[in-house]
Amino acid sequence: MPGSPGLGSAARKLFRIYALLTPDRLTAHYVGQTADALHRRLEDHLRRPGHSKKADWIRAVRESGDAPQIVLLEEFTGYRQQAYERETYWIRRLRAQGHPLKNVP
C-alpha cells in the first residue's frame, strides 16, 4: 500500500559521504559514508583508528600535533546500498584528481 511503512522505507536514512583531510594541505586521504553526525564519525576515527593505511595516516597526523579534518561531500536520504555507490563515486573522483586516498581499492 502506498505510503505504508515497510521494510524498504524503514531502511531509508540520511547518509553523509565525507572526506578526511590533512588541515594544512587540504588534501583528502580517506572517503567514507555514515548515517551518524560527522563530528561523531570523526571522533570514532580518532578514538579507534584500527589497523590500516588510514589508521597509520591518522596516527602520523596526530603525532605531528595536528588532527584530520572532516568535510561533507554529499548528503542524501536513501538506502545503505546507495551510500556505498556514492562513496565509490567519490573515491574514484578524488583519486582521479590526484588525492592520495587510503581507501582499499
Coordinates of C-alpha atoms in Angstrom, one line a residue, residues 17-101:
I17 CA 29.6 11.0 2.3
Y18 CA 32.7 12.6 3.8
A19 CA 36.4 13.0 3.3
L20 CA 39.1 13.1 6.0
L21 CA 41.6 15.9 5.2
T22 CA 45.0 17.0 6.3
P23 CA 44.3 20.5 7.6
D24 CA 47.5 22.2 6.4
R25 CA 47.3 20.9 2.8
L26 CA 43.6 20.3 2.5
T27 CA 44.4 17.0 0.8
A28 CA 41.8 14.2 1.0
H29 CA 43.2 11.0 2.5
Y30 CA 40.1 9.0 3.1
V31 CA 36.5 8.9 1.9
G32 CA 33.7 7.3 4.0
Q33 CA 30.0 7.2 4.5
T34 CA 27.9 7.4 7.6
A35 CA 24.4 7.8 8.9
D36 CA 25.8 9.5 12.0
A37 CA 26.7 13.1 12.6
L38 CA 30.0 14.0 11.0
H39 CA 31.6 15.1 14.4
R40 CA 30.7 11.7 15.9
R41 CA 32.2 9.9 12.9
L42 CA 35.4 11.9 13.2
E43 CA 35.6 11.2 16.9
D44 CA 35.3 7.5 16.2
H45 CA 38.1 7.6 13.6
L46 CA 40.3 9.4 16.2
R47 CA 39.5 7.2 19.1
R48 CA 39.7 3.9 17.3
P49 CA 41.7 4.3 14.1
G50 CA 42.3 0.5 13.8
H51 CA 45.0 -1.1 11.7
S52 CA 45.1 0.1 8.1
K53 CA 46.8 2.7 5.9
K54 CA 44.1 5.1 7.0
A55 CA 44.9 4.4 10.7
D56 CA 48.7 4.9 10.0
W57 CA 47.9 8.2 8.4
I58 CA 45.7 9.3 11.3
R59 CA 48.4 8.4 13.8
A60 CA 51.0 10.3 11.8
V61 CA 48.9 13.4 11.7
R62 CA 48.1 13.3 15.4
E63 CA 51.8 12.7 16.3
S64 CA 52.6 15.9 14.4
G65 CA 50.4 17.7 16.8
D66 CA 47.5 18.2 14.3
A67 CA 44.3 16.4 13.6
P68 CA 42.5 15.3 10.5
Q69 CA 39.5 17.4 9.5
I70 CA 36.2 16.1 8.2
V71 CA 34.3 17.7 5.3
L72 CA 30.9 16.8 3.9
L73 CA 31.0 15.8 0.2
E74 CA 27.4 14.8 -0.2
E75 CA 24.2 14.2 1.8
F76 CA 21.1 12.3 0.8
T77 CA 18.2 10.3 2.1
G78 CA 18.3 6.7 0.7
Y79 CA 19.4 3.2 1.3
R80 CA 22.7 1.8 2.5
Q81 CA 23.5 0.3 -1.0
Q82 CA 23.2 3.8 -2.4
A83 CA 25.6 5.1 0.2
Y84 CA 28.2 2.5 -0.9
E85 CA 27.7 3.5 -4.5
R86 CA 28.1 7.2 -3.8
E87 CA 31.1 6.5 -1.6
T88 CA 32.7 4.6 -4.5
Y89 CA 31.9 7.5 -6.9
W90 CA 33.7 10.0 -4.6
I91 CA 36.7 7.7 -4.1
R92 CA 37.1 7.4 -7.9
R93 CA 36.6 11.2 -8.4
L94 CA 39.1 12.2 -5.8
R95 CA 41.6 9.7 -6.9
A96 CA 41.3 11.0 -10.4
Q97 CA 42.0 14.5 -9.1
G98 CA 45.3 13.1 -7.5
H99 CA 44.3 12.8 -3.8
P100 CA 46.3 10.1 -2.1
L101 CA 43.4 8.2 -0.6

